[in-house]
Short mmCIF file of C-alpha atoms in Angstrom, two decimals:
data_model
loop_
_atom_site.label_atom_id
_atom_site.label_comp_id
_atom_site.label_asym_id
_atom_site.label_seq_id
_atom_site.Cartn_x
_atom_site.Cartn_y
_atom_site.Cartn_z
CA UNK N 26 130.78 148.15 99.15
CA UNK N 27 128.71 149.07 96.09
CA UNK N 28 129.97 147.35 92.93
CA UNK N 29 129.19 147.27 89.41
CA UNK N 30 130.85 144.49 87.40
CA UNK N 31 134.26 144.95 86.39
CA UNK N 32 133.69 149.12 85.94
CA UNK N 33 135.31 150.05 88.77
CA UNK N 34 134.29 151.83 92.22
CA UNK N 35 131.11 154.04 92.43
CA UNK N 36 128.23 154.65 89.96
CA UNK N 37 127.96 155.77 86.39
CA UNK N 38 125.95 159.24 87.41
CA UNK N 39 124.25 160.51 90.55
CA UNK N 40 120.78 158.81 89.69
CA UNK N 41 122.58 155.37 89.32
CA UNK N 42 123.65 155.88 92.93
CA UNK N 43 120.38 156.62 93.84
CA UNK N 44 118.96 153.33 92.92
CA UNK N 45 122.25 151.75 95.23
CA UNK N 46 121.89 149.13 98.00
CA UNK N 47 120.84 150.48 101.42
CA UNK N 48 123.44 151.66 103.91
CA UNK N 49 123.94 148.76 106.56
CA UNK N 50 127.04 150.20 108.60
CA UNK N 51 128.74 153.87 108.85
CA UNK N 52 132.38 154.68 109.69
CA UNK N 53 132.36 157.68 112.28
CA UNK N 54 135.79 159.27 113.77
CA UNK N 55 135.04 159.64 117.60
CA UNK N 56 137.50 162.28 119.13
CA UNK N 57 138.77 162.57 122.71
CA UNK N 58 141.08 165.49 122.58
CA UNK N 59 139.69 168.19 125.06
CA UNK N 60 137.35 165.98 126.87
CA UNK N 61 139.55 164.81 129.38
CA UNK N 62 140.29 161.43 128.31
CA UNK N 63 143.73 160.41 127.66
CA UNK N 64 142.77 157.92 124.89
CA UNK N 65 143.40 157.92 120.94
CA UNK N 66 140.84 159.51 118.73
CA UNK N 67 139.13 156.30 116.65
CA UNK N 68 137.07 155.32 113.90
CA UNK N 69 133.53 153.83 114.68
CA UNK N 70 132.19 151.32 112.83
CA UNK N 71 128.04 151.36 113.30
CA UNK N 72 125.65 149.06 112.51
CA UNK N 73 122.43 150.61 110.41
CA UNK N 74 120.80 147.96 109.58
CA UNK N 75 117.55 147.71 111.15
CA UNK N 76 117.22 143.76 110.38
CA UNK N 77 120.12 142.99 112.33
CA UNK N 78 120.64 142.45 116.19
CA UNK N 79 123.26 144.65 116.35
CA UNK N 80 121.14 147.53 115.24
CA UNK N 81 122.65 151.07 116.38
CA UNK N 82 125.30 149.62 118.05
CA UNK N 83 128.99 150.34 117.54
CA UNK N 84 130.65 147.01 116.28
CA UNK N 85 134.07 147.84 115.91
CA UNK N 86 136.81 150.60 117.20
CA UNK N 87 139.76 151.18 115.46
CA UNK N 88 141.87 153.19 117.82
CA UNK N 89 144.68 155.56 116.40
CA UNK N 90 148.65 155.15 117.25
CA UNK N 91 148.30 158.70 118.97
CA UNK N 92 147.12 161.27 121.34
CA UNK N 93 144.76 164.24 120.32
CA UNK N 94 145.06 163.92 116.82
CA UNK N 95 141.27 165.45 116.20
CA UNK N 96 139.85 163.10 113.46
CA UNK N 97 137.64 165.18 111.60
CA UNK N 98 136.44 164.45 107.85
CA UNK N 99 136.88 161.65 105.66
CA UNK N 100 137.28 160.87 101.87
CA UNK N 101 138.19 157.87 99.91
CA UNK N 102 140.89 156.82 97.87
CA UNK N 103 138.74 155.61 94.76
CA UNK N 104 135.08 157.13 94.50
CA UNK N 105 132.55 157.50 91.56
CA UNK N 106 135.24 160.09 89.75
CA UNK N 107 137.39 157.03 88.94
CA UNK N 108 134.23 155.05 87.14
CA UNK N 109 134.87 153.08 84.45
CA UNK N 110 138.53 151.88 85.82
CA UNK N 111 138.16 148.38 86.88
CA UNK N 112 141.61 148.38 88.42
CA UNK N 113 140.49 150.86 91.04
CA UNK N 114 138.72 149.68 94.27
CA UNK N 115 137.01 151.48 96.92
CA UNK N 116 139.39 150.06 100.09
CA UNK N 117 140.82 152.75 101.75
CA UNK N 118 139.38 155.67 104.00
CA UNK N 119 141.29 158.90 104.21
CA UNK N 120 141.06 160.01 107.35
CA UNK N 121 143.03 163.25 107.68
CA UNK N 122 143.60 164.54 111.55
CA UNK N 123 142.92 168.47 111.96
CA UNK N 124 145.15 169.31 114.80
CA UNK N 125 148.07 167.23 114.54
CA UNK N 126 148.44 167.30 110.91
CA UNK N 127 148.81 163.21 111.05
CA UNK N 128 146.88 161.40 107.67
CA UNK N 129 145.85 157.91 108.67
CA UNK N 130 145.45 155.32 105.58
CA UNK N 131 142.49 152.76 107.19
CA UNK N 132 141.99 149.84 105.03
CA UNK N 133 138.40 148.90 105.27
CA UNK N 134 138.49 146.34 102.13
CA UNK N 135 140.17 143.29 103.55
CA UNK N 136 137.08 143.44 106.26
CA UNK N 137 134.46 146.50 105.95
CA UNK N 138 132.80 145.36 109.44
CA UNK N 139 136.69 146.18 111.30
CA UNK N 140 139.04 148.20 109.38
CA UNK N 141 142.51 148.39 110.18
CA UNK N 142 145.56 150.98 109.69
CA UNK N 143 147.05 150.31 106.38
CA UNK N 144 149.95 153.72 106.58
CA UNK N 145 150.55 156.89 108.73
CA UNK N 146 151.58 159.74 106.85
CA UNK N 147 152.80 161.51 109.39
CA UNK N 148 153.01 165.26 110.21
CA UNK N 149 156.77 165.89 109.09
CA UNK N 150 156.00 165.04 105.34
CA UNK N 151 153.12 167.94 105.19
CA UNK N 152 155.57 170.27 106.18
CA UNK N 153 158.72 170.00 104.28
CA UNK N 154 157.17 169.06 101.03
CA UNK N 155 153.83 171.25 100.98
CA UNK N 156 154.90 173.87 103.64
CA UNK N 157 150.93 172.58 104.77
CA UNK N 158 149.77 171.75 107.99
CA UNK N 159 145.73 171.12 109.27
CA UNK N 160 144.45 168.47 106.64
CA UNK N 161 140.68 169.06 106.71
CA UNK N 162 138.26 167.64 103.36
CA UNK N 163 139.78 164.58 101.01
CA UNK N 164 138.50 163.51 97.67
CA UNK N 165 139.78 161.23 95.18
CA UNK N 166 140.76 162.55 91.51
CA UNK N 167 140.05 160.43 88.57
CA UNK N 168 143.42 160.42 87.97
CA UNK N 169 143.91 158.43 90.99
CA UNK N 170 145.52 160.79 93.63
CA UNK N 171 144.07 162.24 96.49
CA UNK N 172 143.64 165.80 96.77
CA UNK N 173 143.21 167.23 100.68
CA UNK N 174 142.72 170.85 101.26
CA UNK N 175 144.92 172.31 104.27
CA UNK N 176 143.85 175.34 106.64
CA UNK N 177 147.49 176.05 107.73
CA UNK N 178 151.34 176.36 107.64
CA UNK N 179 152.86 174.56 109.91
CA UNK N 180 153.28 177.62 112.21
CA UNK N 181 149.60 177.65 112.76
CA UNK N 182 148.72 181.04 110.40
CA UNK N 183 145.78 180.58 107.85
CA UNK N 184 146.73 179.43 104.81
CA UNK N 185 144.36 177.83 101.88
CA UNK N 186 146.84 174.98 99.92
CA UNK N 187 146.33 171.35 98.93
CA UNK N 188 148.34 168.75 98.72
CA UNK N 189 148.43 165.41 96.79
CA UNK N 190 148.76 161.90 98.25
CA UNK N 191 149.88 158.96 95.53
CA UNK N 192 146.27 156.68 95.24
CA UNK N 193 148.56 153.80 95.13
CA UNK N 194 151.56 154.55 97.46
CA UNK N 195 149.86 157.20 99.54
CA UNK N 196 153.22 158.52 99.62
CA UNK N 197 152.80 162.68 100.41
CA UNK N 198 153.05 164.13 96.08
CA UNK N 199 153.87 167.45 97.14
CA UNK N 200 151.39 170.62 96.81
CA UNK N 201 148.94 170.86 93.90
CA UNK N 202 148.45 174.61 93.54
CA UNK N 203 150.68 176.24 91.21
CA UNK N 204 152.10 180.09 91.71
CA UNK N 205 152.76 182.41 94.50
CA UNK N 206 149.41 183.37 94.48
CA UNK N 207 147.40 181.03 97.74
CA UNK N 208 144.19 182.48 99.69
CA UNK N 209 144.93 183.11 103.10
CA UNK N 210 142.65 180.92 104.80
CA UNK N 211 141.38 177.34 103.52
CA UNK N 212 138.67 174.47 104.29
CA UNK N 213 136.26 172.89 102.45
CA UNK N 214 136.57 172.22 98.63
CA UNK N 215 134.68 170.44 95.59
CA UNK N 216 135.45 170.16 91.61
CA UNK N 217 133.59 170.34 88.43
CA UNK N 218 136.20 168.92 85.88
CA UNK N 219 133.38 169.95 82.79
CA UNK N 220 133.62 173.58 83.73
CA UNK N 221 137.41 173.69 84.65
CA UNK N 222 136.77 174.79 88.25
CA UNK N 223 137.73 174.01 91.85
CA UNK N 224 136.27 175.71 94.81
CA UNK N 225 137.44 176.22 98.46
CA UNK N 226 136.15 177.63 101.14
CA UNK N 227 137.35 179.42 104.40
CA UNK N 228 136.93 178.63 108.14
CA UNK N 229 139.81 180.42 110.17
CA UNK N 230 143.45 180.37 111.16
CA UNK N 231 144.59 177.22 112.83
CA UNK N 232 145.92 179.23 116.09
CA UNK N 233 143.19 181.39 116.17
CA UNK N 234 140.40 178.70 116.35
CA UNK N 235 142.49 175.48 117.74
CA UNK N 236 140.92 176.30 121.32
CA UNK N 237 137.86 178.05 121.04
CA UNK N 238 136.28 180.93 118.97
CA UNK N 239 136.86 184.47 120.25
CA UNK N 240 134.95 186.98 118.08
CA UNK N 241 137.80 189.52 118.21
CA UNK N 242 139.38 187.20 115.93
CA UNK N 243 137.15 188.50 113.25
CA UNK N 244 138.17 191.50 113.14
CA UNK N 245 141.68 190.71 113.25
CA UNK N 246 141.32 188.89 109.93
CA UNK N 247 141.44 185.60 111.07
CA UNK N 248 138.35 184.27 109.80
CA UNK N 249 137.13 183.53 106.20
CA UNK N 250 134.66 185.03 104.11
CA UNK N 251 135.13 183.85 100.33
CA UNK N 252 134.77 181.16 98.05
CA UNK N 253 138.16 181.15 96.30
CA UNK N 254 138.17 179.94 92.41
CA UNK N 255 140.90 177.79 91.38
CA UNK N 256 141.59 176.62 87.55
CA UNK N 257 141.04 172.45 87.15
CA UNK N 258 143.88 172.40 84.29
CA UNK N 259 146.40 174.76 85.79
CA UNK N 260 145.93 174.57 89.30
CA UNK N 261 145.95 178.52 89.31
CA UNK N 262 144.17 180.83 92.22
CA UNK N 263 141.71 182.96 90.01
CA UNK N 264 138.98 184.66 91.77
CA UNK N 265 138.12 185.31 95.16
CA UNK N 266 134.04 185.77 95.87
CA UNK N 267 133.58 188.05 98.87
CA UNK N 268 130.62 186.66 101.15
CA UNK N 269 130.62 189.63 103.79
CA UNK N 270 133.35 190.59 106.45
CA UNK N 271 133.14 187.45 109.07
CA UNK N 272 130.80 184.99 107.65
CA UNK N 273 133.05 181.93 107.61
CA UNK N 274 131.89 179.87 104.43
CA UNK N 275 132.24 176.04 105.76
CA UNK N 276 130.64 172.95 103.27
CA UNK N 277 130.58 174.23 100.01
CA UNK N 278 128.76 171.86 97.43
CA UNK N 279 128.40 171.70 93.51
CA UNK N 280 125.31 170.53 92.01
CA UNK N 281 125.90 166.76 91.89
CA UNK N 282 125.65 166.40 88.06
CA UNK N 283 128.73 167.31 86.68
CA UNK N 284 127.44 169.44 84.11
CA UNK N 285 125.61 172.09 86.30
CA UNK N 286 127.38 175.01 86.63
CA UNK N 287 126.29 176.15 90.30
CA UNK N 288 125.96 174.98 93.77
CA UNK N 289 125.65 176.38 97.60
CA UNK N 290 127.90 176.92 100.66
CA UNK N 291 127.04 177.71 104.16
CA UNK N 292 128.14 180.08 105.70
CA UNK N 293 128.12 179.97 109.89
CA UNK N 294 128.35 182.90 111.31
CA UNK N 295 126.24 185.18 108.71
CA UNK N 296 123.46 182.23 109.01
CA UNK N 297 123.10 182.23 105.17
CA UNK N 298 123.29 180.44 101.79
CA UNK N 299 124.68 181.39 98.90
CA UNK N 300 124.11 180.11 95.09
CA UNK N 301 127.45 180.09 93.49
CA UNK N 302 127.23 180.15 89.82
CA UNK N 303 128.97 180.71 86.24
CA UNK N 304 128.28 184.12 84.72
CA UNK N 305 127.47 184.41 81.20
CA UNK N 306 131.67 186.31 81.09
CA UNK N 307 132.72 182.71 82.47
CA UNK N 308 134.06 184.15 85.63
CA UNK N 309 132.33 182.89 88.80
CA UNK N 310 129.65 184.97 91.22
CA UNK N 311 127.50 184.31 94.17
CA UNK N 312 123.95 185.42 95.42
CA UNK N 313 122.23 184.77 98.93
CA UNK N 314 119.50 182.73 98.61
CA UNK N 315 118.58 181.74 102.48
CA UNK N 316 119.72 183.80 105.45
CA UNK N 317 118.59 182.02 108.99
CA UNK N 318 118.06 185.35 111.31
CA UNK N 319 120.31 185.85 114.24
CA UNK N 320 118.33 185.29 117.39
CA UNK N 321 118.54 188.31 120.77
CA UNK N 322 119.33 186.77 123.11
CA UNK N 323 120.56 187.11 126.65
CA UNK N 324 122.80 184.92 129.14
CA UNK N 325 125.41 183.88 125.79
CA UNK N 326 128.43 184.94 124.61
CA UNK N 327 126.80 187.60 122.64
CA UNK N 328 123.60 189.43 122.06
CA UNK N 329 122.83 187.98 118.94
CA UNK N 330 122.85 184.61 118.43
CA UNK N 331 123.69 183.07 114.56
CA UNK N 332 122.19 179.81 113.74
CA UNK N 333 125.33 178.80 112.83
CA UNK N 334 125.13 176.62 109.61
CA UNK N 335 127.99 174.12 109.88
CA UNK N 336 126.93 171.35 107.18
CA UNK N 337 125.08 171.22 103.99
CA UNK N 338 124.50 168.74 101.57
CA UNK N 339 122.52 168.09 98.07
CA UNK N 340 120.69 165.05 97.51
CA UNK N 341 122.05 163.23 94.64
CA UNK N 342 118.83 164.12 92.40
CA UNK N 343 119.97 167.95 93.06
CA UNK N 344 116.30 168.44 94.56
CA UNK N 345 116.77 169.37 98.09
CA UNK N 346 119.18 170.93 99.79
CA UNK N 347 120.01 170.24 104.00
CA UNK N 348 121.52 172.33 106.62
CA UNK N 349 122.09 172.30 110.08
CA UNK N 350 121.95 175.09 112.49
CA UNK N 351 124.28 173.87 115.28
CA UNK N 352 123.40 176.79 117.89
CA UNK N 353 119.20 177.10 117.14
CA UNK N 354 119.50 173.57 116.85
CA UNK N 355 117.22 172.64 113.99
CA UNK N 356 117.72 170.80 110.43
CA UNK N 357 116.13 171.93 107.58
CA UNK N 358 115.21 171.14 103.74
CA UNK N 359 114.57 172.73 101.13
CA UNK N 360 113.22 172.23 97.56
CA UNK N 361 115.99 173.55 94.38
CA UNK N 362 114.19 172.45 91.93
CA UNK N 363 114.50 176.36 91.57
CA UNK N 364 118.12 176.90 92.27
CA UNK N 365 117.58 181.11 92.76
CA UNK N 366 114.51 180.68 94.78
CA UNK N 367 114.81 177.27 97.87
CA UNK N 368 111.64 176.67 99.49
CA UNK N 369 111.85 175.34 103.29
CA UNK N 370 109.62 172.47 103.06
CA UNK N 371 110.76 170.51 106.37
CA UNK N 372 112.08 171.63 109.70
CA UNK N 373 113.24 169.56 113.08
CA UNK N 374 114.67 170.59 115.98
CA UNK N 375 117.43 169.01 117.61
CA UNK N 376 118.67 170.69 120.80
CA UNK N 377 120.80 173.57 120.82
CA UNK N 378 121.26 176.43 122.53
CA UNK N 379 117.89 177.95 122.66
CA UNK N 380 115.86 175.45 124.14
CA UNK N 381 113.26 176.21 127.08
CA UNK N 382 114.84 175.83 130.55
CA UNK N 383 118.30 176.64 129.90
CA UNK N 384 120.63 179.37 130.26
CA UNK N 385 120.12 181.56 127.32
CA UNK N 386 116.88 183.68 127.36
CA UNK N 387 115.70 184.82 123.40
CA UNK N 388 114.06 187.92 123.81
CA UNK N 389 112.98 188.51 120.06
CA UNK N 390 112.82 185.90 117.46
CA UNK N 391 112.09 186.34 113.62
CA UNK N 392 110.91 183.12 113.37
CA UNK N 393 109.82 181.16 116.36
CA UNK N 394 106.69 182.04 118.63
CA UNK N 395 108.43 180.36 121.74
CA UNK N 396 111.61 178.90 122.65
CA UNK N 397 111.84 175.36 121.49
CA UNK N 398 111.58 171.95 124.19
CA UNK N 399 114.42 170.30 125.09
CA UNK N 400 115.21 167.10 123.00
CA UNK N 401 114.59 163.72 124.58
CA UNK N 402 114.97 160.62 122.40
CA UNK N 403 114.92 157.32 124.04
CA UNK N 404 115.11 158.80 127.56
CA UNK N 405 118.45 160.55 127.13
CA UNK N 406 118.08 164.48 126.78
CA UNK N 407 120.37 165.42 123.60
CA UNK N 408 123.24 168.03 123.93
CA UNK N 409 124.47 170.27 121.31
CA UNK N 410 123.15 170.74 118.38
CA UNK N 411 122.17 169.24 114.59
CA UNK N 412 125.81 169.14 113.42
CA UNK N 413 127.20 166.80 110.53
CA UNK N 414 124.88 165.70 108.26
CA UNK N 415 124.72 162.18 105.61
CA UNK N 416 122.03 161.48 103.07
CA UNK N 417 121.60 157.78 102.04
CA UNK N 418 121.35 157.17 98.59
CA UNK N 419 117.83 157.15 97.90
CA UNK N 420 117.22 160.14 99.76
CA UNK N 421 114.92 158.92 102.41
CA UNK N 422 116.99 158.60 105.38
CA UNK N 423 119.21 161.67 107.11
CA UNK N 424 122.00 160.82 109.69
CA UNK N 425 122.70 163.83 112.09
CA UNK N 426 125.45 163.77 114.61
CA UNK N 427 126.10 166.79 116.67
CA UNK N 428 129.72 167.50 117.47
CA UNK N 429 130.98 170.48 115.78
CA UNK N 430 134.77 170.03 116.63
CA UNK N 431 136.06 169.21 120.22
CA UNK N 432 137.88 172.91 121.44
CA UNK N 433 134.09 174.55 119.95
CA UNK N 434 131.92 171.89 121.52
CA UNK N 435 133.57 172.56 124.68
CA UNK N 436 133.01 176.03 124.54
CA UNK N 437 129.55 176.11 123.73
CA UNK N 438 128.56 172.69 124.63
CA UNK N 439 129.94 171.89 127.91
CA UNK N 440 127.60 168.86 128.47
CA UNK N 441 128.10 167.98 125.16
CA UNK N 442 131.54 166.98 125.97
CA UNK N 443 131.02 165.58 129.66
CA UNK N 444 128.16 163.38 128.09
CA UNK N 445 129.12 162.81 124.44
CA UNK N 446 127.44 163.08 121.19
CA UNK N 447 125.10 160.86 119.77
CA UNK N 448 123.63 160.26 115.81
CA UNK N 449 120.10 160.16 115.18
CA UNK N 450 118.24 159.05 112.02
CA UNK N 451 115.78 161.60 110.58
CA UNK N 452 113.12 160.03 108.19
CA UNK N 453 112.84 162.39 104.96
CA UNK N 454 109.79 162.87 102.75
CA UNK N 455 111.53 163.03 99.69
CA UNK N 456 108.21 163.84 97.26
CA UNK N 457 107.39 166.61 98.61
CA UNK N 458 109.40 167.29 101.30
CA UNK N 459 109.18 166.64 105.18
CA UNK N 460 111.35 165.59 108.02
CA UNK N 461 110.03 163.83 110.99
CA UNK N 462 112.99 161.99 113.59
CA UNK N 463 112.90 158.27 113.74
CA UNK N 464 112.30 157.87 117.40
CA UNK N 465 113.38 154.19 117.78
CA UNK N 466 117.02 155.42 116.33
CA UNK N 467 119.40 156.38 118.61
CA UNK N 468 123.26 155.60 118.72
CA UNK N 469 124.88 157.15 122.34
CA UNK N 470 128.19 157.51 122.29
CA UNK N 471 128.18 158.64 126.03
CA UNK N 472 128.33 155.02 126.84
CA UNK N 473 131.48 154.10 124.97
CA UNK N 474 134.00 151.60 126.73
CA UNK N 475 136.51 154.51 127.29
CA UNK N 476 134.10 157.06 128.39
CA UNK N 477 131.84 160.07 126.33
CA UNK N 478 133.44 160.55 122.96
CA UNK N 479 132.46 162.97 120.43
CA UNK N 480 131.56 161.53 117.06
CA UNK N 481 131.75 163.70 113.84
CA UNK N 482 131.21 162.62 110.00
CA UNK N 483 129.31 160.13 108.85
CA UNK N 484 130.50 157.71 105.98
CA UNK N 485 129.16 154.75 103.78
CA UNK N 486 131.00 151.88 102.73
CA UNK N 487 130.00 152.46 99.00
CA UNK N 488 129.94 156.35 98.88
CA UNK N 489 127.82 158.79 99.43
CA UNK N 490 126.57 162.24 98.68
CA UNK N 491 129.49 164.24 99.83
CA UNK N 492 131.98 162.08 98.97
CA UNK N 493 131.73 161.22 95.66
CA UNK N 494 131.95 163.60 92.77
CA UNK N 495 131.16 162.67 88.95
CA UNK N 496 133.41 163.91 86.08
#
């Protein structure tokens, strides 16, 4: 893990971490629930270090206690918000679990190369003391707690509350809103302590998306479309931003230094981006800056096919901006050096749904002359799509793996789930912008001991650009 003397975990600001050691192994959560295989969800360790012999292999599995927990994101217990307090350490991976509402504690300090389960916070606690259930994002306060934003009651409705875990204990705090007031839906969040703001995001009600995504559902309500404004210093619900009926705002992500005022979610089913900002009143508002066209299509769910954006990210010099578009099945970048105005500057495809040969026919496309090839790396023909994205800290190298979550994978994906994900390495122009894929990188987790398992988010030892957040 990245250290700096006797100041504590992380970096001073964003450029310091830029100028950090290169990434040698990533944690991954690998997920069996709905893929037929009656074995524990577990965290990958992966070796990305092209110097050593191990290179793109996973070197250690840390299964979980239970069954179909659904590991999803991951957070730490001490990041680069906690700078400056040399009694903090970065040890401890938060790894909450979606479905069953479980919290794992993994201790990846004693030995980074195979962590092990340090505490269990199990489901019970989120219920009677936050009336929470569906743990999704984590990050660490400079206070020292843990703040994780929930998607549910325990009943399985939508409901958009956080809770607090002790940084020392990890004993379950209680909620961290204050007032009746909640949104109805929750997901994603990120802080900006210098402008007295948190934002979250909305994906859906647990029990309307737990098995698969029905687009009645939309109508019904049961999907998100704001970015809901929450006071640092009181914890208060202040604003809600409306995005458009139905257009499920996912990753939402501030500008890295902590004195910008702005940053961008994506949102998956509308296909777009939007610049969230501070208005000259000091109230919050949003305007949409890309939009990814909906495809016609035939032979899929639905005429018109969204690209789907399901992860963005900044780099940590707040020059380019990344998302994926799990269904088309392409990443792209694009310059912010103007924030109002991105400029797509690089463009791969991955897979997805769209791809010559297949089932769905596009029969008029804004963008693409033809339908792209399938994607072959290695000799293994990729399924699914460009899904969960991680930047290493120069900026140079993007990690893509491409399981969105297991009840939508199977859905979509089919062979996605019979053959399992895999993560690629995408080599990144970072002057003036480019992405071309790094054909001798390759990481199949269809060949796991236990059978195809579907690995998610991506994580550094030492932090990393959606992780860490600087006060």
């Amino acid at each position: 893990a990245a250290k700096c003397g006797a100041c504590g975990p992380g970096y001073a600001t964003p450029l310091d971490a830029m100028k950090g050691p290169r990434e040698e192994i990533v944690y991954l959560p690998c997920i069996y629930r709905n893929t037929g295989i009656e074995k524990p969800d577990y965290l990958a360790t992966v070796d990305v270090d092209p110097q050593s012999p191990h290179y793109c292999q996973v070197i250690h599995r840390l299964p979980m206690p239970n069954l179909n927990d659904e590991l999803h994101h991951s957070g730490w217990n001490a990041c680069s918000s906690c700078f400056g307090d040399a009694t903090k350490s970065r040890n401890r991976l938060i790894l909450p679990s979606l479905i069953s509402s479980r919290i794992y504690v993994v201790d990846v300090g004693t030995d980074m190369r195979a962590p092990r389960i340090h505490k269990v916070v199990e489901p019970v606690e989120l219920y009677q003391k936050g009336n929470a259930a569906n743990p999704h994002t984590s990050h660490c306060l400079g206070s020292g707690d843990i703040l994780i934003s929930c998607l549910g009651d325990p009943s399985g409705n939508g409901k958009g509350s956080f809770i607090l875990l002790d940084g020392e204990t990890f004993e379950m705090k209680g909620n961290w809103e204050n007032g009746e007031k909640v949104p109805p839906l929750g997901y994603d969040f990120w802080y900006q302590p210098r402008h007295n703001v948190l934002m979250s995001t909305e994906w859906g009600a647990p029990k309307a998306l737990a098995n698969g995504f029905n687009p009645a559902d939309i109508e019904k309500g049961h999907y998100g479309s704001h970015i809901n404004v929450w006071d640092w210093s009181t914890h208060a619900y202040i604003q809600a931003i409306d995005l458009g009926k139905g257009s499920i705002p996912l990753e939402v992500r501030f500008l890295h230094s902590p004195d910008a005022a702005e940053g961008f979610v994506g949102c998956a089913l509308s296909g777009a981006v939007h610049r969230f900002y501070k208005t000259e009143k000091g109230d919050w508002a949003a305007e949409k800056v890309i939009e990814v066209p909906s495809k016609k299509v035939q032979g899929w769910l639905l005429p018109d096919m969204p690209g789907l954006i399901t992860d963005i990210l900044i780099s940590l010099d707040d020059r380019f901006l990344y998302f994926s578009n799990w269904l088309h099945g392409d990443v792209r970048q694009y310059d912010i050096s103007n924030t109002r105005k991105p400029k797509l500057v690089g463009q791969v495809f991955l897979g997805g749904s769209i791809t010559k040969g297949g089932p769905v026919t596009v029969v008029e496309d804004k963008e693409l002359q033809c339908q792209p090839e399938p994607f072959v790396i290695k000799g293994k023909r990729v399924r699914g799509g460009p899904q969960m994205l991680q930047l290493s800290l120069d900026g140079k190298r993007l990690y893509v793996t491409n399981s969105l979550y297991s009840g939508w994978d199977k859905q979509f994906y089919p062979d996605l789930v019979k053959e399992g994900s895999v993560m690629l390495q995408i080599d990144v122009d970072n002057g003036k912008g480019g992405l071309q894929v790094n054909k001798n990188f390759l990481v199949d987790f269809g060949k796991e001991p236990d059978g195809p398992a579907l690995a998610h988010e991506i994580r550094y030892p030492g932090g990393d650009s959606t992780s860490d957040i600087w006060m």
